[in-house]
């Protein structure tokens, strides 16, 4: 998947199921194949981080769909919501947010209780948990590293949703414990400058960038330099808004 561009044209908040359009399902399968061939075999599970340059890129939807696609081939898959500032995984999958990652890292919840088992076949989930005052500190803690080390003995693939890498440091901190990173870009939203900044931020922490996935695009459309001369809205709400979700 190195230097490859994968394109998905499904609506941003559509979770794949038995009625998903054939072309969309095949796009995720293609990405799955590229990821599998991008990493060497190992006895322990692989940790794959999905991030983007800015909010609103459809990152959460796509990491959920990618994780489900891996579970469909009988891999043991765990999805962890590491966006402790504005988590969405629990909303999209209709799960209870409490007793999640933050609660485990702070010692308030046992891991066995935090893992939502059987959300789909071969697919388990750890939601974000309660919104903490110190998300970055929790993510870079020894407890988080030890948690991932343990989970890699139980799962074949661990997918991690993070905040945008250009907005807060959380994604870069998670990357240090990952096998590889998938960078998401969105047509008419991600500019070349934003993408360049994201790549540079990931390179700073020696990230293994597996490739780039473009969404809201038709086959044949790619990110081009003309984006530099276009205007796109960019929200920095992650840095300024840490309100708890109900």
Short mmCIF file of C-alpha atoms in Angstrom, two decimals:
data_model
loop_
_atom_site.label_atom_id
_atom_site.label_comp_id
_atom_site.label_asym_id
_atom_site.label_seq_id
_atom_site.Cartn_x
_atom_site.Cartn_y
_atom_site.Cartn_z
CA UNK A 1 0.00 0.00 0.00
CA UNK A 2 3.05 2.27 0.09
CA UNK A 3 2.47 5.44 -1.97
CA UNK A 4 -0.86 4.08 -3.18
CA UNK A 5 -4.13 5.96 -3.45
CA UNK A 6 -7.32 4.12 -2.56
CA UNK A 7 -10.62 5.81 -3.24
CA UNK A 8 -14.01 5.39 -1.58
CA UNK A 9 -17.14 7.23 -2.65
CA UNK A 10 -19.54 6.06 0.08
CA UNK A 11 -21.28 8.66 2.27
CA UNK A 12 -19.04 9.70 5.15
CA UNK A 13 -21.13 8.17 7.94
CA UNK A 14 -22.17 4.89 6.27
CA UNK A 15 -21.21 1.72 8.13
CA UNK A 16 -20.95 -1.27 5.81
CA UNK A 17 -23.42 -4.12 6.14
CA UNK A 18 -25.04 -6.80 4.04
CA UNK A 19 -26.77 -4.19 1.89
CA UNK A 20 -23.67 -2.10 1.12
CA UNK A 21 -23.11 -1.38 -2.56
CA UNK A 22 -20.78 -3.84 -4.25
CA UNK A 23 -18.33 -1.15 -5.40
CA UNK A 24 -17.97 0.26 -1.90
CA UNK A 25 -17.44 -3.15 -0.31
CA UNK A 26 -14.85 -4.01 -2.98
CA UNK A 27 -12.99 -0.75 -2.32
CA UNK A 28 -12.56 -1.68 1.34
CA UNK A 29 -11.47 -5.19 0.37
CA UNK A 30 -8.83 -3.70 -1.92
CA UNK A 31 -7.51 -1.55 0.92
CA UNK A 32 -7.51 -4.60 3.18
CA UNK A 33 -5.39 -6.53 0.70
CA UNK A 34 -2.94 -3.66 0.31
CA UNK A 35 -2.53 -3.32 4.06
CA UNK A 36 -1.97 -7.03 4.53
CA UNK A 37 0.74 -7.05 1.88
CA UNK A 38 2.37 -3.92 3.33
CA UNK A 39 3.36 -5.56 6.61
CA UNK A 40 5.48 -8.64 7.29
CA UNK A 41 4.01 -11.63 9.06
CA UNK A 42 4.49 -11.76 12.81
CA UNK A 43 3.36 -13.87 15.73
CA UNK A 44 1.78 -10.92 17.50
CA UNK A 45 -1.12 -8.78 16.40
CA UNK A 46 -0.62 -5.72 14.23
CA UNK A 47 -1.67 -2.25 15.35
CA UNK A 48 -3.00 -0.02 12.57
CA UNK A 49 -3.71 3.65 13.24
CA UNK A 50 -6.03 5.68 11.03
CA UNK A 51 -5.70 9.44 11.16
CA UNK A 52 -6.32 12.48 8.99
CA UNK A 53 -5.16 16.06 8.69
CA UNK A 54 -8.33 17.75 9.92
CA UNK A 55 -11.70 17.18 11.50
CA UNK A 56 -14.57 16.15 9.24
CA UNK A 57 -12.59 13.84 6.97
CA UNK A 58 -14.69 10.74 7.70
CA UNK A 59 -11.91 9.03 9.62
CA UNK A 60 -14.08 7.27 12.19
CA UNK A 61 -16.47 5.80 9.63
CA UNK A 62 -13.64 4.47 7.53
CA UNK A 63 -11.63 2.93 10.34
CA UNK A 64 -14.80 1.13 11.50
CA UNK A 65 -15.48 -0.15 7.99
CA UNK A 66 -11.90 -1.24 7.48
CA UNK A 67 -11.88 -3.13 10.77
CA UNK A 68 -15.15 -4.86 9.86
CA UNK A 69 -13.70 -5.83 6.49
CA UNK A 70 -10.78 -7.56 8.21
CA UNK A 71 -13.17 -9.36 10.57
CA UNK A 72 -15.06 -10.69 7.56
CA UNK A 73 -12.09 -12.91 6.66
CA UNK A 74 -12.10 -14.47 10.14
CA UNK A 75 -9.29 -12.35 11.56
CA UNK A 76 -9.63 -11.51 15.24
CA UNK A 77 -10.17 -7.76 15.16
CA UNK A 78 -10.33 -5.11 17.88
CA UNK A 79 -11.21 -1.47 17.31
CA UNK A 80 -10.08 1.05 19.93
CA UNK A 81 -11.43 4.60 20.03
CA UNK A 82 -8.39 6.66 21.01
CA UNK A 83 -10.09 9.93 20.21
CA UNK A 84 -10.60 10.79 23.85
CA UNK A 85 -11.56 14.37 23.02
CA UNK A 86 -14.44 13.92 20.57
CA UNK A 87 -15.14 10.19 20.32
CA UNK A 88 -17.61 8.91 17.73
CA UNK A 89 -17.12 5.14 17.50
CA UNK A 90 -19.75 4.46 20.16
CA UNK A 91 -22.30 6.62 18.33
CA UNK A 92 -21.78 5.03 14.94
CA UNK A 93 -21.92 1.50 16.36
CA UNK A 94 -24.66 2.32 18.89
CA UNK A 95 -22.57 1.32 21.90
CA UNK A 96 -22.31 2.63 25.44
CA UNK A 97 -19.35 5.00 25.70
CA UNK A 98 -18.73 4.49 29.42
CA UNK A 99 -16.36 1.83 30.76
CA UNK A 100 -13.99 2.50 27.88
CA UNK A 101 -10.32 3.20 27.26
CA UNK A 102 -9.92 6.17 29.58
CA UNK A 103 -11.53 4.24 32.42
CA UNK A 104 -9.17 1.30 31.92
CA UNK A 105 -6.05 3.49 31.77
CA UNK A 106 -7.07 5.27 34.97
CA UNK A 107 -7.77 2.00 36.76
CA UNK A 108 -11.51 2.56 37.14
CA UNK A 109 -12.66 -0.29 34.88
CA UNK A 110 -11.33 -3.78 34.22
CA UNK A 111 -10.29 -4.50 30.65
CA UNK A 112 -12.66 -7.46 30.48
CA UNK A 113 -15.57 -5.11 31.13
CA UNK A 114 -14.33 -2.47 28.70
CA UNK A 115 -14.13 -4.78 25.69
CA UNK A 116 -17.47 -4.89 23.90
CA UNK A 117 -17.31 -8.47 22.62
CA UNK A 118 -19.09 -9.60 19.47
CA UNK A 119 -20.21 -6.24 18.11
CA UNK A 120 -20.03 -8.18 14.87
CA UNK A 121 -18.57 -11.58 14.16
CA UNK A 122 -14.83 -11.57 15.02
CA UNK A 123 -15.12 -7.85 15.79
CA UNK A 124 -14.74 -6.39 19.30
CA UNK A 125 -14.62 -2.74 20.34
CA UNK A 126 -13.21 -0.62 23.15
CA UNK A 127 -14.98 2.73 23.26
CA UNK A 128 -13.30 5.93 24.42
CA UNK A 129 -14.82 5.99 27.88
CA UNK A 130 -15.34 9.11 29.92
CA UNK A 131 -13.75 12.28 28.55
CA UNK A 132 -10.58 12.92 30.61
CA UNK A 133 -8.95 16.30 31.31
CA UNK A 134 -5.59 14.98 30.06
CA UNK A 135 -6.08 12.89 26.88
CA UNK A 136 -2.51 13.19 25.61
CA UNK A 137 -1.03 12.19 28.95
CA UNK A 138 -3.15 9.03 29.05
CA UNK A 139 -2.19 8.06 25.51
CA UNK A 140 1.53 8.42 26.15
CA UNK A 141 1.39 6.60 29.48
CA UNK A 142 3.09 3.31 30.26
CA UNK A 143 -0.35 1.86 30.99
CA UNK A 144 -1.42 2.43 27.38
CA UNK A 145 1.72 0.84 25.99
CA UNK A 146 1.31 -2.14 28.31
CA UNK A 147 -2.35 -2.47 27.31
CA UNK A 148 -1.50 -2.64 23.61
CA UNK A 149 1.26 -5.17 24.28
CA UNK A 150 -1.26 -7.43 25.99
CA UNK A 151 -3.99 -6.96 23.38
CA UNK A 152 -1.58 -7.91 20.58
CA UNK A 153 -1.45 -11.39 22.09
CA UNK A 154 -5.25 -11.69 21.81
CA UNK A 155 -6.03 -10.14 18.41
CA UNK A 156 -4.70 -10.43 14.88
CA UNK A 157 -5.39 -6.78 14.06
CA UNK A 158 -5.99 -3.81 16.33
CA UNK A 159 -7.39 -0.72 14.60
CA UNK A 160 -7.15 2.64 16.33
CA UNK A 161 -9.16 5.77 15.67
CA UNK A 162 -7.36 8.99 16.62
CA UNK A 163 -7.92 12.74 16.44
CA UNK A 164 -6.52 14.54 13.37
CA UNK A 165 -2.73 14.53 13.41
CA UNK A 166 -2.45 18.22 12.47
CA UNK A 167 -4.71 19.42 15.28
CA UNK A 168 -3.54 17.75 18.49
CA UNK A 169 -0.60 15.54 19.45
CA UNK A 170 -2.63 12.45 20.38
CA UNK A 171 -2.32 10.71 17.00
CA UNK A 172 1.45 11.12 16.94
CA UNK A 173 1.66 9.61 20.42
CA UNK A 174 -0.42 6.58 19.41
CA UNK A 175 1.66 6.07 16.28
CA UNK A 176 4.73 5.27 18.38
CA UNK A 177 3.06 2.03 19.43
CA UNK A 178 1.70 1.10 16.00
CA UNK A 179 2.70 -1.23 13.19
CA UNK A 180 1.55 1.21 10.55
CA UNK A 181 -0.55 4.27 9.78
CA UNK A 182 -3.25 4.86 7.17
CA UNK A 183 -3.75 8.52 6.30
CA UNK A 184 -7.23 9.57 5.21
CA UNK A 185 -7.88 12.49 2.87
CA UNK A 186 -11.21 13.81 1.66
CA UNK A 187 -11.90 15.34 -1.71
CA UNK A 188 -12.79 19.05 -1.61
CA UNK A 189 -11.69 19.21 2.02
CA UNK A 190 -8.05 18.14 2.34
CA UNK A 191 -5.61 20.55 0.71
CA UNK A 192 -2.11 19.66 -0.43
CA UNK A 193 -0.65 21.82 2.35
CA UNK A 194 -2.73 20.00 4.96
CA UNK A 195 -1.65 16.64 3.57
CA UNK A 196 2.01 17.72 3.52
CA UNK A 197 1.76 18.83 7.16
CA UNK A 198 0.16 15.53 8.16
CA UNK A 199 2.88 13.49 6.47
CA UNK A 200 5.60 15.61 8.06
CA UNK A 201 4.04 15.26 11.50
CA UNK A 202 3.94 11.49 11.09
CA UNK A 203 7.51 11.34 9.81
CA UNK A 204 8.62 13.23 12.91
CA UNK A 205 7.68 10.20 15.03
CA UNK A 206 9.07 7.71 12.48
CA UNK A 207 5.63 6.50 11.47
CA UNK A 208 5.34 3.63 9.04
CA UNK A 209 2.89 5.24 6.62
CA UNK A 210 1.18 2.37 4.83
CA UNK A 211 -0.64 4.59 2.36
CA UNK A 212 -3.34 7.15 1.71
CA UNK A 213 -7.07 6.58 1.32
CA UNK A 214 -9.18 9.19 -0.45
CA UNK A 215 -12.91 9.38 0.22
CA UNK A 216 -15.76 11.13 -1.58
CA UNK A 217 -13.92 10.59 -4.83
CA UNK A 218 -14.71 8.91 -8.11
CA UNK A 219 -12.13 6.62 -9.61
CA UNK A 220 -9.56 8.61 -11.53
CA UNK A 221 -9.68 11.67 -9.28
CA UNK A 222 -6.60 12.30 -7.18
CA UNK A 223 -5.35 15.01 -4.87
CA UNK A 224 -3.71 17.57 -7.12
CA UNK A 225 -1.61 20.66 -6.68
CA UNK A 226 -4.61 22.74 -7.76
CA UNK A 227 -5.96 22.28 -4.23
CA UNK A 228 -3.45 24.89 -3.10
CA UNK A 229 -5.38 27.54 -4.98
CA UNK A 230 -8.81 26.53 -3.67
CA UNK A 231 -10.61 27.52 -0.50
CA UNK A 232 -11.74 24.92 2.00
CA UNK A 233 -13.11 25.24 5.50
CA UNK A 234 -10.90 24.00 8.31
CA UNK A 235 -12.14 23.61 11.88
CA UNK A 236 -9.78 23.60 14.84
CA UNK A 237 -12.55 22.51 17.20
CA UNK A 238 -10.47 19.69 18.62
CA UNK A 239 -8.10 22.14 20.21
CA UNK A 240 -10.74 24.57 21.43
CA UNK A 241 -13.69 22.37 22.33
CA UNK A 242 -13.28 19.56 24.85
CA UNK A 243 -16.91 19.37 25.92
CA UNK A 244 -18.28 16.02 27.07
CA UNK A 245 -20.75 14.23 24.85
CA UNK A 246 -23.95 13.02 26.34
#
